[in-house]
Amino acid sequence: MKSFFALICLCLASNSFGQIINPGDASPNLLNFVASSHDLLETYEVKEAEDAVDITTDYWDTSKIRVDYGKDIKFPIHLQFNDSNYVSPISKNKVITSRYGWRKGRAHRGIDIDLVTGDSLFAMFDGVVRFANYSSGHGRSVVVRHFNGLETAYAHLSSYGVKENDSVIAGSYLGKGGTSGNARGSHLHLEVSYQGIQINPEYLLQFNDSNEVLNNEIWITRDMTRPELHNSKRKGTIDVPTTESEAIAIANKPKTVYIVKRGDTLSRISSRNHMSLAALCKLNGINKNATLKIGQKVIVN
């Protein structure tokens, strides 16, 4: 109905302007109004297209924070964003206290954003609430499925502002932050996933005041979904492929090899190359207690 109304207004405005005013005589304000009308119509068309898609039919489970899709995902994954910005999940500056990556011998599959218990949390994009319940480890959590296939999970809440199957828009109130679950201090644990696979959020979004989506077209490689390849203490080099060919080239780029020297250990090599010991071992198919030989080649990237 809204888009129909916008279309009528646009047609009337365009016809009237075309009959009364020559393009060369049109004022800047008039031209801006016409341009804004076109932008408004395009926005409504996108929103109506999203509304026509039912994202609650496939693998819609409101009882679990993570859905088991039971199938292998083919990489690279193509993601599309209609918006160039997202709504910040908190209303203050985003201070990341822990990143996606390997942390204390375990996979940390999201990012932690500092907050004070009771701070309001907001949906980052339009979507539908799939899960709003307590989950072991994550505590009180809300999961929103979005129209491009992504899901965002907001964990360690102190209270809920939504329930399962609620429709939300970007900026909708979801609840309040807290320390529920296995949280050491109040913070928001934020996860971004596609069909059950957690993606390093920093390959998708800028976590600064700009709130920018890195690109409207992003191709996800397997390495972006492997926390053991990322350091939870520091932001790594972000190379975002915007075409399938770029993603394939990144996935197939030659590996960096280190030649073992006297006194080297796996721990020292991993630390020197800003990677976890687990990542180094997985890349090379070796045990963390393996004995190194001088001259041995070790893949470090």
PDB file of C-alpha atoms in Angstrom:
ATOM      1  CA  MET A   1       0.000   0.000   0.000  1.00  0.00           C
ATOM      2  CA  LYS A   2       2.800   2.404   0.897  1.00  0.00           C
ATOM      3  CA  SER A   3       4.677   1.728  -2.319  1.00  0.00           C
ATOM      4  CA  PHE A   4       1.446   2.143  -4.283  1.00  0.00           C
ATOM      5  CA  PHE A   5       0.911   5.515  -2.617  1.00  0.00           C
ATOM      6  CA  ALA A   6       4.506   6.504  -3.340  1.00  0.00           C
ATOM      7  CA  LEU A   7       4.101   5.450  -6.967  1.00  0.00           C
ATOM      8  CA  ILE A   8       0.942   7.550  -7.364  1.00  0.00           C
ATOM      9  CA  CYS A   9       2.662  10.567  -5.837  1.00  0.00           C
ATOM     10  CA  LEU A  10       5.693  10.088  -8.044  1.00  0.00           C
ATOM     11  CA  CYS A  11       3.618   9.762 -11.212  1.00  0.00           C
ATOM     12  CA  LEU A  12       1.519  12.823 -10.391  1.00  0.00           C
ATOM     13  CA  ALA A  13       4.584  14.815  -9.498  1.00  0.00           C
ATOM     14  CA  SER A  14       6.487  13.737 -12.606  1.00  0.00           C
ATOM     15  CA  ASN A  15       3.561  14.429 -14.951  1.00  0.00           C
ATOM     16  CA  SER A  16       2.817  17.792 -13.396  1.00  0.00           C
ATOM     17  CA  PHE A  17       6.424  18.895 -13.478  1.00  0.00           C
ATOM     18  CA  GLY A  18       6.809  17.692 -17.033  1.00  0.00           C
ATOM     19  CA  GLN A  19       3.765  19.655 -18.223  1.00  0.00           C
ATOM     20  CA  ILE A  20       4.410  22.858 -16.333  1.00  0.00           C
ATOM     21  CA  ILE A  21       8.162  23.213 -16.081  1.00  0.00           C
ATOM     22  CA  ASN A  22      10.906  22.684 -18.620  1.00  0.00           C
ATOM     23  CA  PRO A  23      13.884  20.716 -17.284  1.00  0.00           C
ATOM     24  CA  GLY A  24      16.162  23.676 -17.845  1.00  0.00           C
ATOM     25  CA  ASP A  25      13.929  25.916 -15.741  1.00  0.00           C
ATOM     26  CA  ALA A  26      13.532  23.531 -12.807  1.00  0.00           C
ATOM     27  CA  SER A  27      14.907  24.722  -9.480  1.00  0.00           C
ATOM     28  CA  PRO A  28      17.465  22.605  -7.584  1.00  0.00           C
ATOM     29  CA  ASN A  29      14.875  21.973  -4.859  1.00  0.00           C
ATOM     30  CA  LEU A  30      12.391  20.681  -7.413  1.00  0.00           C
ATOM     31  CA  LEU A  31      14.935  18.358  -8.997  1.00  0.00           C
ATOM     32  CA  ASN A  32      15.978  17.120  -5.565  1.00  0.00           C
ATOM     33  CA  PHE A  33      12.343  16.373  -4.757  1.00  0.00           C
ATOM     34  CA  VAL A  34      11.962  14.290  -7.900  1.00  0.00           C
ATOM     35  CA  ALA A  35      15.219  12.430  -7.186  1.00  0.00           C
ATOM     36  CA  SER A  36      14.128  11.804  -3.601  1.00  0.00           C
ATOM     37  CA  SER A  37      10.807  10.450  -4.844  1.00  0.00           C
ATOM     38  CA  HIS A  38      12.607   7.954  -7.067  1.00  0.00           C
ATOM     39  CA  ASP A  39      14.860   6.910  -4.153  1.00  0.00           C
ATOM     40  CA  LEU A  40      11.814   6.512  -1.916  1.00  0.00           C
ATOM     41  CA  LEU A  41      10.095   4.308  -4.463  1.00  0.00           C
ATOM     42  CA  GLU A  42      13.193   2.124  -4.860  1.00  0.00           C
ATOM     43  CA  THR A  43      13.418   1.744  -1.074  1.00  0.00           C
ATOM     44  CA  TYR A  44       9.799   0.649  -0.875  1.00  0.00           C
ATOM     45  CA  GLU A  45      10.321  -1.818  -3.722  1.00  0.00           C
ATOM     46  CA  VAL A  46      13.263  -3.422  -1.881  1.00  0.00           C
ATOM     47  CA  LYS A  47      11.308  -3.615   1.381  1.00  0.00           C
ATOM     48  CA  GLU A  48       8.271  -5.140  -0.322  1.00  0.00           C
ATOM     49  CA  ALA A  49      10.477  -7.698  -2.078  1.00  0.00           C
ATOM     50  CA  GLU A  50      11.905  -8.668   1.314  1.00  0.00           C
ATOM     51  CA  ASP A  51       8.441  -8.878   2.850  1.00  0.00           C
ATOM     52  CA  ALA A  52       7.401 -11.246   0.064  1.00  0.00           C
ATOM     53  CA  VAL A  53      10.151 -13.698   1.061  1.00  0.00           C
ATOM     54  CA  ASP A  54       9.242 -16.039   3.914  1.00  0.00           C
ATOM     55  CA  ILE A  55      12.489 -16.666   5.782  1.00  0.00           C
ATOM     56  CA  THR A  56      10.772 -18.756   8.455  1.00  0.00           C
ATOM     57  CA  THR A  57      10.124 -21.851   6.341  1.00  0.00           C
ATOM     58  CA  ASP A  58      13.499 -23.568   5.950  1.00  0.00           C
ATOM     59  CA  TYR A  59      15.374 -24.793   9.044  1.00  0.00           C
ATOM     60  CA  TRP A  60      13.289 -22.607  11.349  1.00  0.00           C
ATOM     61  CA  ASP A  61      13.950 -23.867  14.872  1.00  0.00           C
ATOM     62  CA  THR A  62      12.928 -21.637  17.775  1.00  0.00           C
ATOM     63  CA  SER A  63      14.206 -24.067  20.421  1.00  0.00           C
ATOM     64  CA  LYS A  64      17.947 -23.902  19.682  1.00  0.00           C
ATOM     65  CA  ILE A  65      20.355 -21.008  19.433  1.00  0.00           C
ATOM     66  CA  ARG A  66      22.160 -22.790  16.580  1.00  0.00           C
ATOM     67  CA  VAL A  67      20.415 -24.695  13.824  1.00  0.00           C
ATOM     68  CA  ASP A  68      21.860 -27.920  12.442  1.00  0.00           C
ATOM     69  CA  TYR A  69      21.497 -27.630   8.675  1.00  0.00           C
ATOM     70  CA  GLY A  70      22.892 -31.122   8.177  1.00  0.00           C
ATOM     71  CA  LYS A  71      24.612 -30.297   4.910  1.00  0.00           C
ATOM     72  CA  ASP A  72      27.976 -29.190   3.626  1.00  0.00           C
ATOM     73  CA  ILE A  73      28.329 -25.570   2.594  1.00  0.00           C
ATOM     74  CA  LYS A  74      30.054 -24.865  -0.695  1.00  0.00           C
ATOM     75  CA  PHE A  75      32.607 -22.063  -0.563  1.00  0.00           C
ATOM     76  CA  PRO A  76      32.843 -19.279  -1.481  1.00  0.00           C
ATOM     77  CA  ILE A  77      29.489 -18.096  -0.104  1.00  0.00           C
ATOM     78  CA  HIS A  78      27.877 -15.160  -1.885  1.00  0.00           C
ATOM     79  CA  LEU A  79      26.310 -12.560   0.439  1.00  0.00           C
ATOM     80  CA  GLN A  80      24.366  -9.499  -0.650  1.00  0.00           C
ATOM     81  CA  PHE A  81      23.476  -6.455   1.438  1.00  0.00           C
ATOM     82  CA  ASN A  82      20.763  -4.001   0.391  1.00  0.00           C
ATOM     83  CA  ASP A  83      22.010  -1.464   2.914  1.00  0.00           C
ATOM     84  CA  SER A  84      25.426   0.181   3.006  1.00  0.00           C
ATOM     85  CA  ASN A  85      25.121   0.667   6.772  1.00  0.00           C
ATOM     86  CA  TYR A  86      23.857  -1.321   9.719  1.00  0.00           C
ATOM     87  CA  VAL A  87      22.342  -0.140  12.988  1.00  0.00           C
ATOM     88  CA  SER A  88      24.776  -0.434  15.882  1.00  0.00           C
ATOM     89  CA  PRO A  89      23.660  -3.083  18.389  1.00  0.00           C
ATOM     90  CA  ILE A  90      24.485  -0.651  21.225  1.00  0.00           C
ATOM     91  CA  SER A  91      23.876   3.082  21.549  1.00  0.00           C
ATOM     92  CA  LYS A  92      27.419   3.959  22.643  1.00  0.00           C
ATOM     93  CA  ASN A  93      30.865   3.655  21.085  1.00  0.00           C
ATOM     94  CA  LYS A  94      31.688   0.054  20.254  1.00  0.00           C
ATOM     95  CA  VAL A  95      34.709  -1.120  22.239  1.00  0.00           C
ATOM     96  CA  ILE A  96      35.698  -4.648  21.226  1.00  0.00           C
ATOM     97  CA  THR A  97      37.165  -6.534  24.166  1.00  0.00           C
ATOM     98  CA  SER A  98      37.664  -9.861  22.378  1.00  0.00           C
ATOM     99  CA  ARG A  99      37.626 -10.714  18.695  1.00  0.00           C
ATOM    100  CA  TYR A 100      36.601 -13.688  16.600  1.00  0.00           C
ATOM    101  CA  GLY A 101      39.425 -16.206  16.811  1.00  0.00           C
ATOM    102  CA  TRP A 102      41.309 -18.664  18.987  1.00  0.00           C
ATOM    103  CA  ARG A 103      41.152 -17.799  22.683  1.00  0.00           C
ATOM    104  CA  LYS A 104      42.655 -19.749  25.579  1.00  0.00           C
ATOM    105  CA  GLY A 105      42.719 -22.970  23.607  1.00  0.00           C
ATOM    106  CA  ARG A 106      39.127 -22.652  22.413  1.00  0.00           C
ATOM    107  CA  ALA A 107      37.268 -21.222  19.450  1.00  0.00           C
ATOM    108  CA  HIS A 108      35.664 -17.828  20.079  1.00  0.00           C
ATOM    109  CA  ARG A 109      33.087 -17.602  17.282  1.00  0.00           C
ATOM    110  CA  GLY A 110      32.004 -14.000  17.701  1.00  0.00           C
ATOM    111  CA  ILE A 111      33.134 -10.641  19.010  1.00  0.00           C
ATOM    112  CA  ASP A 112      32.629  -9.203  22.492  1.00  0.00           C
ATOM    113  CA  ILE A 113      31.501  -5.581  22.776  1.00  0.00           C
ATOM    114  CA  ASP A 114      31.755  -3.775  26.094  1.00  0.00           C
ATOM    115  CA  LEU A 115      28.588  -2.508  27.760  1.00  0.00           C
ATOM    116  CA  VAL A 116      27.005  -1.869  31.153  1.00  0.00           C
ATOM    117  CA  THR A 117      24.312  -4.220  32.418  1.00  0.00           C
ATOM    118  CA  GLY A 118      20.972  -2.710  31.445  1.00  0.00           C
ATOM    119  CA  ASP A 119      22.188  -1.074  28.217  1.00  0.00           C
ATOM    120  CA  SER A 120      19.656  -1.449  25.404  1.00  0.00           C
ATOM    121  CA  LEU A 121      20.421  -3.709  22.441  1.00  0.00           C
ATOM    122  CA  PHE A 122      19.133  -3.244  18.901  1.00  0.00           C
ATOM    123  CA  ALA A 123      18.652  -5.303  15.735  1.00  0.00           C
ATOM    124  CA  MET A 124      21.351  -4.581  13.164  1.00  0.00           C
ATOM    125  CA  PHE A 125      19.193  -5.335  10.100  1.00  0.00           C
ATOM    126  CA  ASP A 126      15.563  -6.127   9.280  1.00  0.00           C
ATOM    127  CA  GLY A 127      14.489  -9.690   9.968  1.00  0.00           C
ATOM    128  CA  VAL A 128      12.523 -12.119  12.130  1.00  0.00           C
ATOM    129  CA  VAL A 129      13.406 -13.317  15.634  1.00  0.00           C
ATOM    130  CA  ARG A 130      14.163 -17.049  15.441  1.00  0.00           C
ATOM    131  CA  PHE A 131      15.310 -17.592  19.024  1.00  0.00           C
ATOM    132  CA  ALA A 132      14.748 -15.686  22.261  1.00  0.00           C
ATOM    133  CA  ASN A 133      15.565 -17.923  25.172  1.00  0.00           C
ATOM    134  CA  TYR A 134      18.268 -19.155  27.527  1.00  0.00           C
ATOM    135  CA  SER A 135      21.154 -21.131  26.072  1.00  0.00           C
ATOM    136  CA  SER A 136      23.945 -22.815  28.008  1.00  0.00           C
ATOM    137  CA  GLY A 137      27.075 -20.699  27.823  1.00  0.00           C
ATOM    138  CA  HIS A 138      25.413 -17.865  25.929  1.00  0.00           C
ATOM    139  CA  GLY A 139      22.846 -17.168  28.642  1.00  0.00           C
ATOM    140  CA  ARG A 140      19.784 -15.162  27.642  1.00  0.00           C
ATOM    141  CA  SER A 141      20.106 -14.747  23.885  1.00  0.00           C
ATOM    142  CA  VAL A 142      18.247 -13.407  20.869  1.00  0.00           C
ATOM    143  CA  VAL A 143      18.858 -14.621  17.314  1.00  0.00           C
ATOM    144  CA  VAL A 144      17.514 -12.657  14.345  1.00  0.00           C
ATOM    145  CA  ARG A 145      17.382 -14.156  10.865  1.00  0.00           C
ATOM    146  CA  HIS A 146      17.799 -11.590   8.097  1.00  0.00           C
ATOM    147  CA  PHE A 147      16.576 -11.506   4.518  1.00  0.00           C
ATOM    148  CA  ASN A 148      19.989 -12.169   2.967  1.00  0.00           C
ATOM    149  CA  GLY A 149      20.363 -15.468   4.843  1.00  0.00           C
ATOM    150  CA  LEU A 150      22.539 -14.175   7.660  1.00  0.00           C
ATOM    151  CA  GLU A 151      21.677 -14.555  11.316  1.00  0.00           C
ATOM    152  CA  THR A 152      22.904 -12.274  14.098  1.00  0.00           C
ATOM    153  CA  ALA A 153      23.018 -13.622  17.657  1.00  0.00           C
ATOM    154  CA  TYR A 154      23.046 -11.349  20.717  1.00  0.00           C
ATOM    155  CA  ALA A 155      24.148 -13.176  23.885  1.00  0.00           C
ATOM    156  CA  HIS A 156      24.518 -12.623  27.670  1.00  0.00           C
ATOM    157  CA  LEU A 157      21.373 -10.472  27.919  1.00  0.00           C
ATOM    158  CA  SER A 158      19.793  -9.518  31.243  1.00  0.00           C
ATOM    159  CA  SER A 159      16.255  -9.282  29.814  1.00  0.00           C
ATOM    160  CA  TYR A 160      14.308  -9.779  26.580  1.00  0.00           C
ATOM    161  CA  GLY A 161      12.447  -7.203  24.532  1.00  0.00           C
ATOM    162  CA  VAL A 162      11.214  -9.585  21.827  1.00  0.00           C
ATOM    163  CA  LYS A 163       9.953 -13.148  21.450  1.00  0.00           C
ATOM    164  CA  GLU A 164      10.240 -15.855  18.807  1.00  0.00           C
ATOM    165  CA  ASN A 165       8.641 -15.076  15.412  1.00  0.00           C
ATOM    166  CA  ASP A 166       8.545 -11.316  16.045  1.00  0.00           C
ATOM    167  CA  SER A 167       9.304  -9.249  12.947  1.00  0.00           C
ATOM    168  CA  VAL A 168      11.900  -6.546  13.536  1.00  0.00           C
ATOM    169  CA  ILE A 169      13.424  -3.722  11.555  1.00  0.00           C
ATOM    170  CA  ALA A 170      16.949  -2.369  11.823  1.00  0.00           C
ATOM    171  CA  GLY A 171      17.097  -0.530  15.122  1.00  0.00           C
ATOM    172  CA  SER A 172      14.309  -2.482  16.831  1.00  0.00           C
ATOM    173  CA  TYR A 173      14.775  -2.944  20.574  1.00  0.00           C
ATOM    174  CA  LEU A 174      15.808  -6.537  21.388  1.00  0.00           C
ATOM    175  CA  GLY A 175      16.488  -6.449  25.122  1.00  0.00           C
ATOM    176  CA  LYS A 176      19.091  -5.349  27.631  1.00  0.00           C
ATOM    177  CA  GLY A 177      22.716  -6.391  27.934  1.00  0.00           C
ATOM    178  CA  GLY A 178      24.056  -8.218  30.953  1.00  0.00           C
ATOM    179  CA  THR A 179      26.163 -11.073  32.273  1.00  0.00           C
ATOM    180  CA  SER A 180      23.965 -14.159  31.894  1.00  0.00           C
ATOM    181  CA  GLY A 181      25.583 -17.443  30.922  1.00  0.00           C
ATOM    182  CA  ASN A 182      29.352 -17.845  30.998  1.00  0.00           C
ATOM    183  CA  ALA A 183      30.101 -14.133  30.861  1.00  0.00           C
ATOM    184  CA  ARG A 184      33.046 -12.661  32.723  1.00  0.00           C
ATOM    185  CA  GLY A 185      31.842  -9.123  33.153  1.00  0.00           C
ATOM    186  CA  SER A 186      29.019  -7.401  31.305  1.00  0.00           C
ATOM    187  CA  HIS A 187      29.359  -7.428  27.534  1.00  0.00           C
ATOM    188  CA  LEU A 188      27.532  -8.281  24.322  1.00  0.00           C
ATOM    189  CA  HIS A 189      28.711 -11.445  22.617  1.00  0.00           C
ATOM    190  CA  LEU A 190      27.763 -10.954  18.967  1.00  0.00           C
ATOM    191  CA  GLU A 191      27.841 -13.736  16.381  1.00  0.00           C
ATOM    192  CA  VAL A 192      27.140 -13.542  12.649  1.00  0.00           C
ATOM    193  CA  SER A 193      26.375 -16.799  10.872  1.00  0.00           C
ATOM    194  CA  TYR A 194      25.178 -18.206   7.569  1.00  0.00           C
ATOM    195  CA  GLN A 195      23.374 -21.553   7.558  1.00  0.00           C
ATOM    196  CA  GLY A 196      24.869 -22.453  10.918  1.00  0.00           C
ATOM    197  CA  ILE A 197      28.438 -21.389  10.128  1.00  0.00           C
ATOM    198  CA  GLN A 198      29.872 -18.519  12.178  1.00  0.00           C
ATOM    199  CA  ILE A 199      31.689 -15.896  10.112  1.00  0.00           C
ATOM    200  CA  ASN A 200      34.306 -13.467  11.385  1.00  0.00           C
ATOM    201  CA  PRO A 201      32.097 -10.333  11.633  1.00  0.00           C
ATOM    202  CA  GLU A 202      34.982  -8.016  10.795  1.00  0.00           C
ATOM    203  CA  TYR A 203      35.001  -9.374   7.240  1.00  0.00           C
ATOM    204  CA  LEU A 204      31.473  -8.028   6.833  1.00  0.00           C
ATOM    205  CA  LEU A 205      31.135  -4.896   8.943  1.00  0.00           C
ATOM    206  CA  GLN A 206      33.112  -1.917  10.219  1.00  0.00           C
ATOM    207  CA  PHE A 207      32.912  -1.863  14.008  1.00  0.00           C
ATOM    208  CA  ASN A 208      33.508   1.855  14.386  1.00  0.00           C
ATOM    209  CA  ASP A 209      31.325   4.957  14.336  1.00  0.00           C
ATOM    210  CA  SER A 210      30.675   4.619  10.587  1.00  0.00           C
ATOM    211  CA  ASN A 211      28.612   1.422  11.033  1.00  0.00           C
ATOM    212  CA  GLU A 212      29.434   0.553   7.436  1.00  0.00           C
ATOM    213  CA  VAL A 213      28.852  -2.688   5.605  1.00  0.00           C
ATOM    214  CA  LEU A 214      32.197  -3.363   3.907  1.00  0.00           C
ATOM    215  CA  ASN A 215      30.556  -3.978   0.540  1.00  0.00           C
ATOM    216  CA  ASN A 216      27.137  -4.733  -0.916  1.00  0.00           C
ATOM    217  CA  GLU A 217      28.580  -7.884  -2.497  1.00  0.00           C
ATOM    218  CA  ILE A 218      30.847 -10.061  -0.336  1.00  0.00           C
ATOM    219  CA  TRP A 219      32.145 -13.558  -1.047  1.00  0.00           C
ATOM    220  CA  ILE A 220      32.956 -15.588   2.062  1.00  0.00           C
ATOM    221  CA  THR A 221      35.941 -17.937   1.908  1.00  0.00           C
ATOM    222  CA  ARG A 222      36.417 -20.915   4.219  1.00  0.00           C
ATOM    223  CA  ASP A 223      39.227 -19.163   6.116  1.00  0.00           C
ATOM    224  CA  MET A 224      36.771 -16.452   7.225  1.00  0.00           C
ATOM    225  CA  THR A 225      34.834 -19.148   9.115  1.00  0.00           C
ATOM    226  CA  ARG A 226      37.770 -20.814  10.889  1.00  0.00           C
ATOM    227  CA  PRO A 227      38.430 -19.189  14.286  1.00  0.00           C
ATOM    228  CA  GLU A 228      41.681 -21.126  14.726  1.00  0.00           C
ATOM    229  CA  LEU A 229      43.145 -19.015  11.912  1.00  0.00           C
ATOM    230  CA  HIS A 230      42.374 -15.728  13.668  1.00  0.00           C
ATOM    231  CA  ASN A 231      43.772 -14.011  16.748  1.00  0.00           C
ATOM    232  CA  SER A 232      41.148 -12.945  19.288  1.00  0.00           C
ATOM    233  CA  LYS A 233      43.474 -10.286  20.723  1.00  0.00           C
ATOM    234  CA  ARG A 234      44.132  -8.210  17.627  1.00  0.00           C
ATOM    235  CA  LYS A 235      42.476  -7.310  14.341  1.00  0.00           C
ATOM    236  CA  GLY A 236      44.131  -9.063  11.452  1.00  0.00           C
ATOM    237  CA  THR A 237      44.540  -7.943   7.866  1.00  0.00           C
ATOM    238  CA  ILE A 238      41.072  -7.749   6.325  1.00  0.00           C
ATOM    239  CA  ASP A 239      41.007  -8.635   2.631  1.00  0.00           C
ATOM    240  CA  VAL A 240      37.376  -8.758   1.503  1.00  0.00           C
ATOM    241  CA  PRO A 241      36.644 -10.367  -1.892  1.00  0.00           C
ATOM    242  CA  THR A 242      33.778  -8.687  -3.726  1.00  0.00           C
ATOM    243  CA  THR A 243      33.678 -11.104  -6.672  1.00  0.00           C
ATOM    244  CA  GLU A 244      33.756 -14.875  -6.924  1.00  0.00           C
ATOM    245  CA  SER A 245      37.025 -14.788  -8.854  1.00  0.00           C
ATOM    246  CA  GLU A 246      38.656 -12.711  -6.098  1.00  0.00           C
ATOM    247  CA  ALA A 247      37.455 -15.171  -3.462  1.00  0.00           C
ATOM    248  CA  ILE A 248      38.827 -18.142  -5.392  1.00  0.00           C
ATOM    249  CA  ALA A 249      42.144 -16.349  -5.908  1.00  0.00           C
ATOM    250  CA  ILE A 250      42.426 -15.594  -2.179  1.00  0.00           C
ATOM    251  CA  ALA A 251      41.595 -19.187  -1.277  1.00  0.00           C
ATOM    252  CA  ASN A 252      44.205 -20.498  -3.711  1.00  0.00           C
ATOM    253  CA  LYS A 253      46.984 -18.002  -3.010  1.00  0.00           C
ATOM    254  CA  PRO A 254      50.396 -19.564  -2.278  1.00  0.00           C
ATOM    255  CA  LYS A 255      51.113 -20.309   1.366  1.00  0.00           C
ATOM    256  CA  THR A 256      53.914 -18.595   3.270  1.00  0.00           C
ATOM    257  CA  VAL A 257      56.536 -21.095   4.399  1.00  0.00           C
ATOM    258  CA  TYR A 258      58.910 -20.729   7.346  1.00  0.00           C
ATOM    259  CA  ILE A 259      62.185 -22.681   7.557  1.00  0.00           C
ATOM    260  CA  VAL A 260      62.824 -24.013  11.053  1.00  0.00           C
ATOM    261  CA  LYS A 261      66.018 -22.766  12.709  1.00  0.00           C
ATOM    262  CA  ARG A 262      67.920 -23.860  15.789  1.00  0.00           C
ATOM    263  CA  GLY A 263      65.961 -23.104  18.969  1.00  0.00           C
ATOM    264  CA  ASP A 264      62.590 -22.792  17.223  1.00  0.00           C
ATOM    265  CA  THR A 265      59.451 -24.252  18.758  1.00  0.00           C
ATOM    266  CA  LEU A 266      55.920 -24.383  17.411  1.00  0.00           C
ATOM    267  CA  SER A 267      54.835 -21.942  20.103  1.00  0.00           C
ATOM    268  CA  ARG A 268      57.538 -19.416  19.168  1.00  0.00           C
ATOM    269  CA  ILE A 269      56.814 -19.744  15.452  1.00  0.00           C
ATOM    270  CA  SER A 270      53.071 -19.237  15.953  1.00  0.00           C
ATOM    271  CA  SER A 271      53.617 -16.223  18.214  1.00  0.00           C
ATOM    272  CA  ARG A 272      56.106 -14.655  15.791  1.00  0.00           C
ATOM    273  CA  ASN A 273      53.581 -14.962  12.966  1.00  0.00           C
ATOM    274  CA  HIS A 274      50.612 -13.683  15.001  1.00  0.00           C
ATOM    275  CA  MET A 275      48.642 -16.910  14.841  1.00  0.00           C
ATOM    276  CA  SER A 276      47.422 -19.437  17.365  1.00  0.00           C
ATOM    277  CA  LEU A 277      49.326 -22.629  18.087  1.00  0.00           C
ATOM    278  CA  ALA A 278      46.185 -24.561  17.143  1.00  0.00           C
ATOM    279  CA  ALA A 279      46.035 -22.836  13.755  1.00  0.00           C
ATOM    280  CA  LEU A 280      49.698 -23.589  13.064  1.00  0.00           C
ATOM    281  CA  CYS A 281      49.214 -27.260  13.920  1.00  0.00           C
ATOM    282  CA  LYS A 282      46.061 -27.584  11.810  1.00  0.00           C
ATOM    283  CA  LEU A 283      47.682 -25.917   8.812  1.00  0.00           C
ATOM    284  CA  ASN A 284      50.573 -28.364   8.957  1.00  0.00           C
ATOM    285  CA  GLY A 285      48.745 -31.471  10.155  1.00  0.00           C
ATOM    286  CA  ILE A 286      50.995 -31.904  13.178  1.00  0.00           C
ATOM    287  CA  ASN A 287      50.562 -32.299  16.934  1.00  0.00           C
ATOM    288  CA  LYS A 288      51.383 -29.400  19.257  1.00  0.00           C
ATOM    289  CA  ASN A 289      54.024 -31.594  20.920  1.00  0.00           C
ATOM    290  CA  ALA A 290      55.692 -32.517  17.630  1.00  0.00           C
ATOM    291  CA  THR A 291      59.496 -32.312  17.490  1.00  0.00           C
ATOM    292  CA  LEU A 292      60.806 -29.911  14.859  1.00  0.00           C
ATOM    293  CA  LYS A 293      63.904 -30.457  12.755  1.00  0.00           C
ATOM    294  CA  ILE A 294      66.268 -27.742  11.568  1.00  0.00           C
ATOM    295  CA  GLY A 295      65.458 -26.983   7.936  1.00  0.00           C
ATOM    296  CA  GLN A 296      61.906 -28.297   8.209  1.00  0.00           C
ATOM    297  CA  LYS A 297      59.310 -26.289   6.271  1.00  0.00           C
ATOM    298  CA  VAL A 298      56.305 -25.018   8.232  1.00  0.00           C
ATOM    299  CA  ILE A 299      53.327 -23.251   6.642  1.00  0.00           C
ATOM    300  CA  VAL A 300      52.559 -20.059   8.558  1.00  0.00           C
ATOM    301  CA  ASN A 301      49.887 -18.420   6.387  1.00  0.00           C
TER     302      ASN A 301
END
